């Protein structure tokens, strides 16, 4: 199983980016999916997450600016980020709680991270 994140880049403050993360491999089912971010010297923090049924929750810093969504048919989770601020600069990681085909246990898988840099 692999999670491949993409969509990061350099953007000016006030701009937008859309991150994508595709889960591939021998997957039986995917439950929760989410986005986290990390800056040097700090712990990884939740940005947003979404259940298989579409329920969402966001970090306070993301509310009103970021939108998480998913396409279950494509095993993909998205993060639309608007009104970006310099403090949003971080490496963004996707997370998926899924069940590998042939097993009965849910496991967490992380994507490789994508850099988001917001200039002032």
mmCIF file of C-alpha atoms in Angstrom, residues 3-110:
data_model
loop_
_atom_site.group_PDB
_atom_site.id
_atom_site.type_symbol
_atom_site.label_atom_id
_atom_site.label_comp_id
_atom_site.label_asym_id
_atom_site.label_seq_id
_atom_site.Cartn_x
_atom_site.Cartn_y
_atom_site.Cartn_z
ATOM 1 C CA UNK A 3 -0.017 6.961 -0.362
ATOM 2 C CA UNK A 4 1.189 9.472 -2.922
ATOM 3 C CA UNK A 5 0.718 13.140 -2.087
ATOM 4 C CA UNK A 6 1.023 15.959 -4.591
ATOM 5 C CA UNK A 7 0.055 19.560 -5.178
ATOM 6 C CA UNK A 8 2.416 21.427 -2.901
ATOM 7 C CA UNK A 9 4.433 24.392 -4.054
ATOM 8 C CA UNK A 10 5.283 28.035 -3.568
ATOM 9 C CA UNK A 11 2.445 30.537 -3.412
ATOM 10 C CA UNK A 12 2.028 34.127 -2.291
ATOM 11 C CA UNK A 13 0.027 34.986 0.787
ATOM 12 C CA UNK A 14 -3.662 35.043 -0.063
ATOM 13 C CA UNK A 15 -3.252 32.438 -2.761
ATOM 14 C CA UNK A 16 -4.611 28.926 -3.050
ATOM 15 C CA UNK A 17 -3.312 25.397 -3.458
ATOM 16 C CA UNK A 18 -5.005 22.051 -3.793
ATOM 17 C CA UNK A 19 -3.320 18.986 -2.360
ATOM 18 C CA UNK A 20 -4.172 15.478 -3.477
ATOM 19 C CA UNK A 21 -3.312 12.110 -1.985
ATOM 20 C CA UNK A 22 -3.976 8.809 -3.710
ATOM 21 C CA UNK A 23 -3.927 5.488 -1.895
ATOM 22 C CA UNK A 24 -2.956 2.511 -4.026
ATOM 23 C CA UNK A 25 -2.201 -1.143 -3.581
ATOM 24 C CA UNK A 26 -4.079 -4.090 -2.155
ATOM 25 C CA UNK A 27 -6.728 -2.149 -0.260
ATOM 26 C CA UNK A 28 -9.903 -3.695 1.063
ATOM 27 C CA UNK A 29 -11.422 -0.542 2.489
ATOM 28 C CA UNK A 30 -10.464 2.941 3.576
ATOM 29 C CA UNK A 31 -11.926 4.495 6.686
ATOM 30 C CA UNK A 32 -10.661 7.882 7.840
ATOM 31 C CA UNK A 33 -8.361 10.034 5.758
ATOM 32 C CA UNK A 34 -6.679 13.234 6.743
ATOM 33 C CA UNK A 35 -4.020 15.855 6.337
ATOM 34 C CA UNK A 36 -1.361 16.792 8.845
ATOM 35 C CA UNK A 37 1.481 19.256 8.675
ATOM 36 C CA UNK A 38 4.858 19.682 10.272
ATOM 37 C CA UNK A 39 7.433 22.434 10.533
ATOM 38 C CA UNK A 40 11.033 21.987 11.698
ATOM 39 C CA UNK A 41 11.308 21.470 15.436
ATOM 40 C CA UNK A 42 7.588 21.013 15.917
ATOM 41 C CA UNK A 43 5.324 18.014 16.220
ATOM 42 C CA UNK A 44 3.132 16.961 13.365
ATOM 43 C CA UNK A 45 -0.312 18.505 13.772
ATOM 44 C CA UNK A 46 -3.740 17.749 12.427
ATOM 45 C CA UNK A 47 -5.036 20.051 9.712
ATOM 46 C CA UNK A 48 -8.239 18.277 8.699
ATOM 47 C CA UNK A 49 -9.745 14.811 8.526
ATOM 48 C CA UNK A 50 -12.703 13.150 6.916
ATOM 49 C CA UNK A 51 -14.519 9.907 7.625
ATOM 50 C CA UNK A 52 -15.648 7.397 5.050
ATOM 51 C CA UNK A 53 -19.118 8.875 5.355
ATOM 52 C CA UNK A 54 -17.915 12.402 4.697
ATOM 53 C CA UNK A 55 -17.933 13.868 8.193
ATOM 54 C CA UNK A 56 -15.146 16.374 8.637
ATOM 55 C CA UNK A 57 -13.303 18.210 11.323
ATOM 56 C CA UNK A 58 -10.649 20.891 11.119
ATOM 57 C CA UNK A 59 -7.958 22.475 13.194
ATOM 58 C CA UNK A 60 -8.941 25.957 14.307
ATOM 59 C CA UNK A 61 -6.231 27.373 12.058
ATOM 60 C CA UNK A 62 -7.835 25.739 9.017
ATOM 61 C CA UNK A 63 -11.490 26.515 9.650
ATOM 62 C CA UNK A 64 -13.033 28.775 7.064
ATOM 63 C CA UNK A 65 -10.014 28.596 4.750
ATOM 64 C CA UNK A 66 -9.369 24.906 4.047
ATOM 65 C CA UNK A 67 -11.747 22.262 2.759
ATOM 66 C CA UNK A 68 -11.106 18.540 2.905
ATOM 67 C CA UNK A 69 -12.921 16.180 0.559
ATOM 68 C CA UNK A 70 -12.530 12.679 -0.775
ATOM 69 C CA UNK A 71 -13.384 10.577 -3.793
ATOM 70 C CA UNK A 72 -13.959 7.063 -2.519
ATOM 71 C CA UNK A 73 -14.004 5.590 -6.022
ATOM 72 C CA UNK A 74 -10.488 6.931 -6.591
ATOM 73 C CA UNK A 75 -9.150 6.320 -3.062
ATOM 74 C CA UNK A 76 -8.206 9.969 -3.039
ATOM 75 C CA UNK A 77 -8.371 12.713 -0.455
ATOM 76 C CA UNK A 78 -8.036 16.401 -1.287
ATOM 77 C CA UNK A 79 -7.245 19.529 0.663
ATOM 78 C CA UNK A 80 -8.296 22.806 -0.903
ATOM 79 C CA UNK A 81 -6.388 25.603 0.797
ATOM 80 C CA UNK A 82 -7.497 29.184 0.266
ATOM 81 C CA UNK A 83 -6.369 32.487 1.750
ATOM 82 C CA UNK A 84 -3.007 30.978 2.549
ATOM 83 C CA UNK A 85 -0.807 32.634 5.137
ATOM 84 C CA UNK A 86 2.967 32.448 5.711
ATOM 85 C CA UNK A 87 2.271 30.484 8.885
ATOM 86 C CA UNK A 88 0.745 27.728 6.742
ATOM 87 C CA UNK A 89 4.229 26.973 5.437
ATOM 88 C CA UNK A 90 5.001 23.344 6.300
ATOM 89 C CA UNK A 91 5.375 19.867 4.931
ATOM 90 C CA UNK A 92 1.901 18.432 4.527
ATOM 91 C CA UNK A 93 1.334 14.719 5.029
ATOM 92 C CA UNK A 94 -1.707 12.652 4.200
ATOM 93 C CA UNK A 95 -2.864 9.843 6.433
ATOM 94 C CA UNK A 96 -5.172 6.964 5.718
ATOM 95 C CA UNK A 97 -6.693 4.430 8.088
ATOM 96 C CA UNK A 98 -7.336 1.416 5.957
ATOM 97 C CA UNK A 99 -7.698 -2.332 5.867
ATOM 98 C CA UNK A 100 -5.333 -4.212 3.602
ATOM 99 C CA UNK A 101 -6.968 -6.906 1.494
ATOM 100 C CA UNK A 102 -6.607 -10.274 3.166
ATOM 101 C CA UNK A 103 -6.355 -8.837 6.677
ATOM 102 C CA UNK A 104 -8.966 -7.848 9.210
ATOM 103 C CA UNK A 105 -7.112 -5.056 10.920
ATOM 104 C CA UNK A 106 -7.091 -1.350 10.335
ATOM 105 C CA UNK A 107 -3.666 0.228 9.975
ATOM 106 C CA UNK A 108 -2.393 3.756 9.457
ATOM 107 C CA UNK A 109 -0.446 4.687 6.380
ATOM 108 C CA UNK A 110 1.322 7.987 5.755
#
